[in-house]
XYZ file of C-alpha atoms in Angstrom:
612
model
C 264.146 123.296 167.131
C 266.315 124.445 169.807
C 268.285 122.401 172.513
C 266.755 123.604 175.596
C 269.135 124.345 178.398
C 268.680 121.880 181.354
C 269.794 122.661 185.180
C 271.299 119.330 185.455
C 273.117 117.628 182.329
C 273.410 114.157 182.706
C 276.728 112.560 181.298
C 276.897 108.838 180.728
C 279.579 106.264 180.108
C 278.456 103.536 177.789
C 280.977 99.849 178.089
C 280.515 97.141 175.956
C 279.433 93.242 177.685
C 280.662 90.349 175.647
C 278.924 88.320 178.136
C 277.360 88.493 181.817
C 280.968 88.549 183.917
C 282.367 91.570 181.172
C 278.798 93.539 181.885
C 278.942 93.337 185.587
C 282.953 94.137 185.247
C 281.898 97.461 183.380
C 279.475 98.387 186.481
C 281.849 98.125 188.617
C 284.652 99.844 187.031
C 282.444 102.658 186.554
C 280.278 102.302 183.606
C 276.856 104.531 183.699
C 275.390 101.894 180.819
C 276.460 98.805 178.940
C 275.569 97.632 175.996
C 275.142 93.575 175.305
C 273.898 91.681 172.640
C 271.060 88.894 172.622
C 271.114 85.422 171.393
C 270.492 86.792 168.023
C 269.816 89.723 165.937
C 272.839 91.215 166.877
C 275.579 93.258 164.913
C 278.671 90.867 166.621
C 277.246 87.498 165.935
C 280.232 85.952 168.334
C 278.774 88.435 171.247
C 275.303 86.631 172.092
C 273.842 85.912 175.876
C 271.245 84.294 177.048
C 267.974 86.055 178.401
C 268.791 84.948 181.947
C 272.011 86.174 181.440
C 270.461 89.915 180.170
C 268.003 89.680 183.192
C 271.077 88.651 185.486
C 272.543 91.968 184.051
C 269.583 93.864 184.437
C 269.323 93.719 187.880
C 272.792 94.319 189.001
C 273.045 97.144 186.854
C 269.691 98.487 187.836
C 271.235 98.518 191.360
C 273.438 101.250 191.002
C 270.781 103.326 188.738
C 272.992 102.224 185.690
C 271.547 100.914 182.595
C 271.416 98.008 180.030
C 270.853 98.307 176.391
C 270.638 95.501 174.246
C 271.596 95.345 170.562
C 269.093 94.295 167.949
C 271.048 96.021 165.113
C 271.127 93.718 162.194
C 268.953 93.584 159.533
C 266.362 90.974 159.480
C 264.778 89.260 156.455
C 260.860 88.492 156.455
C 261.242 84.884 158.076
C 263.033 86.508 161.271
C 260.924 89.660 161.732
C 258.592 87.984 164.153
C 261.097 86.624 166.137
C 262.885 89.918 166.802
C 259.463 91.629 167.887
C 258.572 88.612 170.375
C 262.507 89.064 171.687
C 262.161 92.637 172.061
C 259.019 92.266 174.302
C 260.985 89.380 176.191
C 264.026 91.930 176.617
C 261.568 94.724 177.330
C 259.658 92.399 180.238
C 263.061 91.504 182.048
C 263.573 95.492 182.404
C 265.791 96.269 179.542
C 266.477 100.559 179.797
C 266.854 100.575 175.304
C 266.838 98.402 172.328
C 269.563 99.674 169.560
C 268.540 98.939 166.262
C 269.285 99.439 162.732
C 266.629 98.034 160.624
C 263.530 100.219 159.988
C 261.348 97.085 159.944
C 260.943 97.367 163.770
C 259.360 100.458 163.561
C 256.310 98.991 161.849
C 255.493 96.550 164.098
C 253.332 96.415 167.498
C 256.526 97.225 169.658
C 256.437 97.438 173.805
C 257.039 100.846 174.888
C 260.823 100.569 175.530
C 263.003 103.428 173.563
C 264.376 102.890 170.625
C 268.216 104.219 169.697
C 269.626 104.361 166.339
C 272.448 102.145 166.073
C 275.763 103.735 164.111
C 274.570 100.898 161.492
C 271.613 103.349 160.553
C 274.632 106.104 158.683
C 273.633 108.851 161.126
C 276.184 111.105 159.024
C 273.628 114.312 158.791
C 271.582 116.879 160.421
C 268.461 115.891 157.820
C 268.991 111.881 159.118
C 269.337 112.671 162.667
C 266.260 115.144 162.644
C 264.175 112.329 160.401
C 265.430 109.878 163.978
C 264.346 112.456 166.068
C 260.964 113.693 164.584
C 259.445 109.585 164.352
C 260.614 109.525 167.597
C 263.781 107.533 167.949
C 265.439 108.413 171.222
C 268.985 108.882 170.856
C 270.639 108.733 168.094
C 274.703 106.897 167.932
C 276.158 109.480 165.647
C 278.566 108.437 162.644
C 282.015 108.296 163.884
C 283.863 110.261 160.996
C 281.494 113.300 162.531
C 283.640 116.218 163.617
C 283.007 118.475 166.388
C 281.589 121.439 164.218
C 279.249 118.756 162.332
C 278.047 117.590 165.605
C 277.259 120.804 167.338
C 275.356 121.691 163.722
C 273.299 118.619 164.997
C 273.190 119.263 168.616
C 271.873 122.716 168.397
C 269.492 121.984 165.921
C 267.888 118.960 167.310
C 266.726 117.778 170.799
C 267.192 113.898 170.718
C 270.078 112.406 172.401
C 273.113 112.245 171.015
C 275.833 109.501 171.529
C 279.598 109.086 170.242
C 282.510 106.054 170.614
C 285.294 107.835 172.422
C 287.479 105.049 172.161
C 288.066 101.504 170.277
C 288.477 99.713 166.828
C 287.305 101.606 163.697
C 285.698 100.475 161.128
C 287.411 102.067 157.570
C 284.097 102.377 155.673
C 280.937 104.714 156.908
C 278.944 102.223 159.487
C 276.091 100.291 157.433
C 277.667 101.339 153.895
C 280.117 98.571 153.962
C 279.304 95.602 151.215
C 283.134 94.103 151.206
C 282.653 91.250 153.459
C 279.860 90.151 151.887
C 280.544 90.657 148.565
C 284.213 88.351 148.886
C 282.914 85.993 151.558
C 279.286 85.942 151.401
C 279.198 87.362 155.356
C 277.481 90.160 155.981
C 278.635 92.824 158.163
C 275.029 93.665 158.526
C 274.096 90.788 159.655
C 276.964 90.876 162.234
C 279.018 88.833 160.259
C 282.117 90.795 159.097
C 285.150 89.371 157.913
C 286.623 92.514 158.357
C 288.194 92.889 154.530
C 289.486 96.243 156.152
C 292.213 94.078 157.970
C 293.744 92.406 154.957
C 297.032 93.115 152.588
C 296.627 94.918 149.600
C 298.632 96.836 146.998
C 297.865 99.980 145.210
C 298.437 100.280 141.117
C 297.848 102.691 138.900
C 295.699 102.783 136.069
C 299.099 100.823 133.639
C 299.452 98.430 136.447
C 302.296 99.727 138.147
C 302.452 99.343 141.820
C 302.908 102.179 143.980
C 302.557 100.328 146.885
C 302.681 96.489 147.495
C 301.593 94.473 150.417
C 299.834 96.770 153.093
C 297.151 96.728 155.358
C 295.970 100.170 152.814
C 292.418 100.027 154.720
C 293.455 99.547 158.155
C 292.857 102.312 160.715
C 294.465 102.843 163.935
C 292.153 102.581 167.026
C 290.345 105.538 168.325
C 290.493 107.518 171.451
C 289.368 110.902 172.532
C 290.196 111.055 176.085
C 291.438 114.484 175.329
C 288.334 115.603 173.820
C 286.053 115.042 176.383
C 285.151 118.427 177.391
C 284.855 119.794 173.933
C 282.242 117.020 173.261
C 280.448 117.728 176.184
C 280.035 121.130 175.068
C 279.052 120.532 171.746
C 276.044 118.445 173.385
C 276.617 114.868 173.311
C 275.619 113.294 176.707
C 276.693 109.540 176.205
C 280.229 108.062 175.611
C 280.802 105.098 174.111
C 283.399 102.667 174.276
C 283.426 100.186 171.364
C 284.726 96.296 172.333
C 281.513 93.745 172.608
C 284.637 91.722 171.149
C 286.795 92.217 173.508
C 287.927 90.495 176.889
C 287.376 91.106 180.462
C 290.222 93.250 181.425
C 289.853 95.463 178.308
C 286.815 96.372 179.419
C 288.110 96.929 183.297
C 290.485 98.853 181.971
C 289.178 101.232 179.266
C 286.354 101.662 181.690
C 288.331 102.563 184.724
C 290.314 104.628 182.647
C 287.311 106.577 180.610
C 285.703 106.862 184.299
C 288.856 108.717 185.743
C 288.821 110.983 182.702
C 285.155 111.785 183.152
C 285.029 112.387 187.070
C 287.946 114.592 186.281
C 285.517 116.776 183.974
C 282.256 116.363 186.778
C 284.741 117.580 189.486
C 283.442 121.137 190.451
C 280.734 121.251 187.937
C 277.570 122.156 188.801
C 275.444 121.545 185.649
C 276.405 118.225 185.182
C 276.486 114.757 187.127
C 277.097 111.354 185.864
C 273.977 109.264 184.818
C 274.365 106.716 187.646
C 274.831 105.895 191.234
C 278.143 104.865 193.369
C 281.789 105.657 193.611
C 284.656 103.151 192.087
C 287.330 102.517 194.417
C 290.096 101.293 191.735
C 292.868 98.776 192.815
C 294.460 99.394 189.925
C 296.017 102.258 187.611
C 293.951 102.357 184.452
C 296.257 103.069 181.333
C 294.627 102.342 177.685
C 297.450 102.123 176.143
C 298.345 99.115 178.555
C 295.608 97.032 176.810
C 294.979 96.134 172.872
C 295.311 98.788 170.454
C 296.697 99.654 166.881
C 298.155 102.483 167.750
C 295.753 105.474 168.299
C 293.677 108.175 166.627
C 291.246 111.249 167.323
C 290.223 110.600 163.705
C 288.156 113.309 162.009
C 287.365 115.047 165.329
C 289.048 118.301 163.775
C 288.130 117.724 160.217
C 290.470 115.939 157.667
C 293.572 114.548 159.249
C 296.863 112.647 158.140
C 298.416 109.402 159.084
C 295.146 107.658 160.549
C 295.817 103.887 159.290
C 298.254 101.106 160.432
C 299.133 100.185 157.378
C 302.026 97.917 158.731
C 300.379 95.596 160.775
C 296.286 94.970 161.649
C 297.061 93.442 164.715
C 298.090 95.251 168.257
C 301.228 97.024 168.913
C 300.631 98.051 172.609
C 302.968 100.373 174.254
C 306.392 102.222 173.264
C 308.676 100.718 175.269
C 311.755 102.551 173.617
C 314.933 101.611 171.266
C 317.518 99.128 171.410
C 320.529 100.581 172.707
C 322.860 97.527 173.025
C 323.129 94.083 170.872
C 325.097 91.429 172.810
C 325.585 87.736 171.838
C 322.545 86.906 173.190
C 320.943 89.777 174.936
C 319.786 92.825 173.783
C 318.757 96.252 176.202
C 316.300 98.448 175.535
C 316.574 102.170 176.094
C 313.722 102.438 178.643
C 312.302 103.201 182.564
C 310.352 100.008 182.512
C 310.991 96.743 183.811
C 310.652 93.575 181.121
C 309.348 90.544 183.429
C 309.225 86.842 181.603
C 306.223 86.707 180.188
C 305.663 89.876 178.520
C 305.033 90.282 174.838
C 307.237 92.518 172.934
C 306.843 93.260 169.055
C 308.912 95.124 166.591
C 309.641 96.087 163.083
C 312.307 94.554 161.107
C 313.809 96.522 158.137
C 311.619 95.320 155.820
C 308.737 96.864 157.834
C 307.474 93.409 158.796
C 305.843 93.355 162.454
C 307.452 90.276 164.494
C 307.042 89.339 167.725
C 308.735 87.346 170.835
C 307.601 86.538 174.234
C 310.193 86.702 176.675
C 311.523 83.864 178.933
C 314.661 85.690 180.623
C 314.911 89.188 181.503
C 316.996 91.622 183.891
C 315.422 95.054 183.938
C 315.598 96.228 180.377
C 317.903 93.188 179.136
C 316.459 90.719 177.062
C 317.963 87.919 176.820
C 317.460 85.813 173.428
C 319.463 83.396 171.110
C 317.427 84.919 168.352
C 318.841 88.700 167.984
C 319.340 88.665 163.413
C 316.597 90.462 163.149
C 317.548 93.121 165.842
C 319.436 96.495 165.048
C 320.573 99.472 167.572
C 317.743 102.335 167.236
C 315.078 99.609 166.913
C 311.791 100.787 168.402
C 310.483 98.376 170.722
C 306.844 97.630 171.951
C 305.329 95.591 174.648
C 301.647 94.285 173.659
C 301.272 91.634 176.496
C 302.354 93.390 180.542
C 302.370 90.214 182.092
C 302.273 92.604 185.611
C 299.626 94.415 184.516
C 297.566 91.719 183.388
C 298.147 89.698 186.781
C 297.250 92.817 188.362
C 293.807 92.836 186.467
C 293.684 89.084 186.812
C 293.441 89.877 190.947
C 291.559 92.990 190.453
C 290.100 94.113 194.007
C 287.982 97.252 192.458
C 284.513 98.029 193.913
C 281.335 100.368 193.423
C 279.718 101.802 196.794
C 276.685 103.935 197.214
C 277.073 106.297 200.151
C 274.733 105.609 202.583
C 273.724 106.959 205.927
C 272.058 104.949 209.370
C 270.209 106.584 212.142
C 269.846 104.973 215.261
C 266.283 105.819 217.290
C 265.095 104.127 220.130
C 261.739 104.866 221.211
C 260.572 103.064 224.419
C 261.867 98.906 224.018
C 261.574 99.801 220.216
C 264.920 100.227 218.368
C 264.542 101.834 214.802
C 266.958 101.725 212.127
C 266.678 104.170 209.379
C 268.609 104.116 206.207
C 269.068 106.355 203.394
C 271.447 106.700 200.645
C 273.201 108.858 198.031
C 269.768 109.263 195.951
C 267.376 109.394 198.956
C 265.877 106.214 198.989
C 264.732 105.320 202.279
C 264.561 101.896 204.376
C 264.022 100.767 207.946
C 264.071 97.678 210.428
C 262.962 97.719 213.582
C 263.383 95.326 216.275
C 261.254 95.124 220.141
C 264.956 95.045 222.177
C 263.078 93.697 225.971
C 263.598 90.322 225.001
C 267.070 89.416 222.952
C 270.277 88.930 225.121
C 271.506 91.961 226.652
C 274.335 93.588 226.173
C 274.731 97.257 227.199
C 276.632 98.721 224.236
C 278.274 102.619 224.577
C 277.441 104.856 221.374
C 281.073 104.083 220.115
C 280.185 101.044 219.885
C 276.990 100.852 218.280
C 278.261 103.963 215.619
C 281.213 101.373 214.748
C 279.295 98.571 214.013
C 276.315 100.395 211.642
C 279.662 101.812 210.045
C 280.367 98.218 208.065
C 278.890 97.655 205.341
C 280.307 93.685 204.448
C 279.732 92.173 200.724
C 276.398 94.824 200.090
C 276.926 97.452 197.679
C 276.534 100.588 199.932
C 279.632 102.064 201.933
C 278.055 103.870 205.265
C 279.482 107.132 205.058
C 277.339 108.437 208.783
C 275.910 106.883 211.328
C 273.869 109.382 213.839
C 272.192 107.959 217.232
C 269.531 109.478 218.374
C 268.742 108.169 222.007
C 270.951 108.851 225.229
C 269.500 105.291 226.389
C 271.897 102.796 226.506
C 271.179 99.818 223.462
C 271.274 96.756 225.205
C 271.791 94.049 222.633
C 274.770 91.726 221.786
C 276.865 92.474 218.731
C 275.701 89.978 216.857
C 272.209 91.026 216.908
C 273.614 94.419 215.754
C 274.955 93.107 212.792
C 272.120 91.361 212.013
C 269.768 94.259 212.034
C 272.411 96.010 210.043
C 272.718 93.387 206.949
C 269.067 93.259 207.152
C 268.721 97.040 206.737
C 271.079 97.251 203.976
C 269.587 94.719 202.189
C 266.011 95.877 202.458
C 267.531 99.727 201.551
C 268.017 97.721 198.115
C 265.561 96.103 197.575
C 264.109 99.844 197.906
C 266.803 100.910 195.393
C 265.436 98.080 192.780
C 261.898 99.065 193.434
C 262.087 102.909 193.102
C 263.843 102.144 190.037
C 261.977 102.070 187.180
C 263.057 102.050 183.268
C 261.989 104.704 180.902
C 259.275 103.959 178.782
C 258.581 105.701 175.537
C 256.018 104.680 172.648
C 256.662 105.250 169.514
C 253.231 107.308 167.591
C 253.699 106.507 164.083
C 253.562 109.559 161.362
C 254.822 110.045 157.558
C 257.997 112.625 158.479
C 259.105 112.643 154.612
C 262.623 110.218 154.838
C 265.532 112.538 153.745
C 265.925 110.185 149.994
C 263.804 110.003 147.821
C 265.165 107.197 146.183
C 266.791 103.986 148.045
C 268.962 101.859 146.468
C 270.945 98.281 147.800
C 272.476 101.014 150.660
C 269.793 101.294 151.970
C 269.797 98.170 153.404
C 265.890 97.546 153.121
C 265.980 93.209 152.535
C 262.230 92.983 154.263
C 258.475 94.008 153.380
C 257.956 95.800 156.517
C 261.264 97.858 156.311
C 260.222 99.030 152.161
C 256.594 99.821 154.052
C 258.204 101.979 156.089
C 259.892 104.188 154.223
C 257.338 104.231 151.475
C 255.007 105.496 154.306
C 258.063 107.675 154.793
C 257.483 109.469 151.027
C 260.023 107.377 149.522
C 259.631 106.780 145.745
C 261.989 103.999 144.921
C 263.274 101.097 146.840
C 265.845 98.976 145.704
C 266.665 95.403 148.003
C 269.453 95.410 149.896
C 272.715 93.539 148.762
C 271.932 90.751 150.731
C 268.691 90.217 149.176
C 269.610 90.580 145.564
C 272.747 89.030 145.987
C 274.288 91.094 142.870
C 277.633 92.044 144.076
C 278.779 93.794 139.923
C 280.282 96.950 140.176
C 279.061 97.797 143.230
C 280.263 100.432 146.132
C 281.323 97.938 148.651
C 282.696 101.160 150.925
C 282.240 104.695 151.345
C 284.860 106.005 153.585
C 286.095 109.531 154.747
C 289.964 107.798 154.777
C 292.036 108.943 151.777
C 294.536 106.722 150.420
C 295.903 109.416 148.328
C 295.508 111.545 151.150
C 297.203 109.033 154.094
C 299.908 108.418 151.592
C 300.902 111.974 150.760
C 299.564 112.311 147.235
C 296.231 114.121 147.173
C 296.290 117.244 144.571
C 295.116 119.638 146.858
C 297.930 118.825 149.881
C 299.873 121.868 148.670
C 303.239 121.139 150.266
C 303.167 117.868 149.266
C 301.315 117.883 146.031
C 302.453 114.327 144.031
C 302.230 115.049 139.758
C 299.252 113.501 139.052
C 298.720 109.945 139.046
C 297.215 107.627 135.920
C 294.024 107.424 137.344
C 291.755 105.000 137.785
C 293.498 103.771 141.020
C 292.702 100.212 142.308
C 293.459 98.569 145.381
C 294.559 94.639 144.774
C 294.517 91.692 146.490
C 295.510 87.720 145.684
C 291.818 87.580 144.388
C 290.435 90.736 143.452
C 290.720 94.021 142.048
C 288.628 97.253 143.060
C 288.440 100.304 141.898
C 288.756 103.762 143.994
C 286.965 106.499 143.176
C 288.197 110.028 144.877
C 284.845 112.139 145.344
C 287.078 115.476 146.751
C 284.117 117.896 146.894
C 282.889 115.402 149.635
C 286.482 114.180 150.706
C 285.560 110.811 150.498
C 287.034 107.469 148.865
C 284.771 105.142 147.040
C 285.834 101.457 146.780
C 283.804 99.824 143.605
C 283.846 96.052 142.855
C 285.126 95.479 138.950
């Protein structure tokens, strides 16, 4: 089936809400949708809210035509499978736009009619999976993020469902809902939105005599992604929404990536005429976004082009931030850094030492680029220097002054001792006030006047970009009454807004589309009766329980990943210029308490880590 060619593409950006404050931050920094988690259920256990919180959220966003989307994506056992079906018609009757999901189970029950999308926890990783979403009727589908443009288009132009990628944020090392690590060493699942992300940990590489070819790294850490500069190719490979990972993350991450993912966006939109973003509003930023101002490892466009080198952080799991530049001069107690940027007390710098080890210092006294320090033995000239805390730009967040408006326009009638107001904004929603004039205090106001006070807009969310008045009479009423009318029109023009707004609705008609597998083993994550009826109704043969439900952790796959250790660490024996001899295989990656095995599947360029 064919993508049919719309007039109008619609082109979303998706933020992440720890909580209620981070959601409404994302709206008004520019975010088309956010994505939240409820109380439970949800694949970052630390990332709950409240249902009043969600409604809260609702609304707000609802105002600018933006949406909410709540997370449901773990997997549920049989004792919690009623619960999540009563939550999801709670989240569906407080106006919820999507539920993300990841186990199966839900699409047995007797759901509301809200859409469902298919959370990256589902292994979207090919065209059969993503047309099995699409023909049971999923409606968008959060693609795999080791996808590459080519593999995506394949899927775009041979499917119709929507299509959604991260654009920026932490990685996860293994392919989404195919990683067993956490649970197997700690018992937490990271499909039940418990990671203890393994991924971040030290570990050496030895050879298949023990010898260690590399000792002490973070060997499945991956630097954080970002595809700002991929935009427009991804747009014309057909995905429509753009997702920024973080439901971890603080407040002015989220201002920040989505300010910054907004500006990079609007700069694709300008002078297009097939597309428009999703929502309603312009952001009037106080600030300059910059991601690399706020928490990263370093970043990646990961397998956006195919296989790629140098994609970990195998030095350090923690944040970096921004190149400041070298050391040029070592004093006594001072040291300068080669750089344009001023170093304030209170920043956060970080560097390597010669052994590779990542340190850190917060600075107390500073001149421009002089740091001054009694601690300088672990300091060199040439040293690259980072700064993973801008106190200034973190103040400047701190006192952020950004705000959304929808355009809006007022027209002034007066018809006998009748005064009408009429407003309408950006999307055409209409709303009026009227007043009888013969009996308020009198005040003969000039059109000037009356065209600069229907101009304000105060603490509303509209900016009144027009103000027409169509009379020659002159408006006798006092300025206060004018102001009045004018708050009262606004607020009625959104209370039209919220009404006239109305959440898509899509129910699900059940069928027996054969599931691409015939056979299902512990990856398929299937720990409940209702997700093994599914895909038996589905024409699948065999189902084994999920990990968590058999709790046998023996020589298991704990990760599947498109990283390459051989490959990130120049030894793969098809990397031609530099082609290592070959190593005594099997490889295992070691830590102070276990020992797994790697398995290199090259046909597939993948890695597979295997509990021994």
């Amino acid at each position: 089936m064919l993508k049919t060619k719309n007039k109008l593409k619609k082109i979303e950006l998706l933020s992440p809400a720890k909580d209620l404050l981070s959601g409404i931050a994302a709206i008004n920094h520019g975010a088309d949708a956010v994505y939240i988690g409820a109380d439970r259920f949800g694949a970052r256990k630390a990332a709950g809210n409240s249902l009043e919180d969600i409604s809260k959220l609702i609304k707000y966003a609802h105002g600018y035509y933006a949406k909410v989307y709540v997370a449901v994506n773990t997997i549920l056992f049989d004792n919690e499978l009623e619960d999540a079906r009563l939550l999801i018609y709670d989240l569906y009757n407080l106006g919820s736009d999507a539920i993300i999901f990841q186990d199966f189970a839900l699409l047995e029950m007797d759901l509301p009619p809200v859409p469902l999308f298919a959370s990256t926890q589902t292994h979207n990783y090919t065209l059969q999976k993503v047309k099995f979403l699409e023909e049971i009727g999923v409606k968008r589908v959060i693609l795999a993020r080791e996808l590459s443009l080519e593999r995506i288009k394949e899927i775009s132009s041979s499917s119709q469902i929507e299509l959604e990628v991260f654009i920026s944020g932490a990685l996860c090392v293994s392919l989404s809902g195919q990683c067993y690590m956490s649970y197997a060493t700690t018992g937490r699942s990271a499909n039940r939105g418990e990671c203890s992300q393994s991924c971040r940990m030290l570990y050496s590489l030895i050879d298949k005599k023990g010898n260690v070819l590399i000792k002490d790294k973070y060997l499945l850490s991956l630097k954080d992604l970002n595809l700002s500069n991929r935009l427009s190719e991804l747009i014309a490979v057909g995905v429509s929404s753009f997702k920024i990972e973080g439901r971890l993350k603080d407040i002015n991450y989220v201002k920040n990536t989505t300010a910054f993912f907004r500006r990079e966006i609007d700069k694709f939109l300008e002078g297009k005429t097939g597309y428009k973003k999703s929502s309603s509003g312009k952001v009037f930023h106080s600030f300059e976004p910059e991601i690399a101002k706020t928490f990263n490892r370093g970043f990646t466009e990961y397998f956006v082009d195919g296989k790629v080198d140098k994609i970990a952080k195998t030095d350090t799991p923690k944040a970096v931030g921004e190149f400041l530049g070298e050391i040029s001069v070592i004093g006594n107690n001072y040291f300068t850094i080669k750089t344009d940027d001023i170093i304030l007390p209170g920043d956060g710098l970080c560097y390597f030492t010669k052994d590779g080890v990542l340190q850190g210092m917060n600075v107390n006294r500073s001149s421009g680029s002089t740091v001054f320090t009694n601690k300088i033995s672990d300091f060199f000239k040439g040293q690259k220097i980072y700064r993973n805390n801008n106190i200034a730009f973190e103040r400047e967040l701190a006192r952020d002054k950004t705000i959304r408006r929808i355009d809006a326009s007022i027209e002034v009638q007066i018809d006998g001792d009748v005064l009408l107001l009429i407003g309408t904004d950006e999307d055409g929603i209409v709303a009026t006030e009227h007043l009888h004039i013969y009996d308020d205090e009198i005040k003969e106001l000039s059109e000037v006047q009356i065209i600069k006070q229907f101009s304000k807009s105060g603490e509303t969310l509209f900016n009144v970009t027009g103000v027409i008045v169509r009379s020659s009479a002159k408006i006798g009423l006092s300025l206060s009454k004018l102001n009045e009318l004018r708050r009262t029109l606004l607020t009625n023009l959104m209370k039209e807004r919220l009404l006239s707004y109305s959440p898509q609705r899509f129910e699900i008609i059940r069928n027996n589309y054969p599931y691409p597998e015939k056979v299902l083993d512990y990856r398929g994550n299937v720990v409940n009766k209702l997700a093994a009826q599914f895909f038996s109704r589905h024409n699948v043969q065999a189902i084994t329980g999920g990990m968590e439900q058999t709790m046998d952790v023996r020589n298991k796959t704990l990760m599947v990943t498109k990283y390459c250790i051989k490959n990130e660490f120049t030894m793969c024996p098809f990397d031609e210029k530099h082609n290592q001899s070959k190593l005594p295989e099997p490889l295992y990656l070691v830590d102070r308490k276990n020992k797994y095995k790697l398995e290199f599947h090259c046909a597939e360029c993948e890695m597979h880590i295997i509990n021994t």
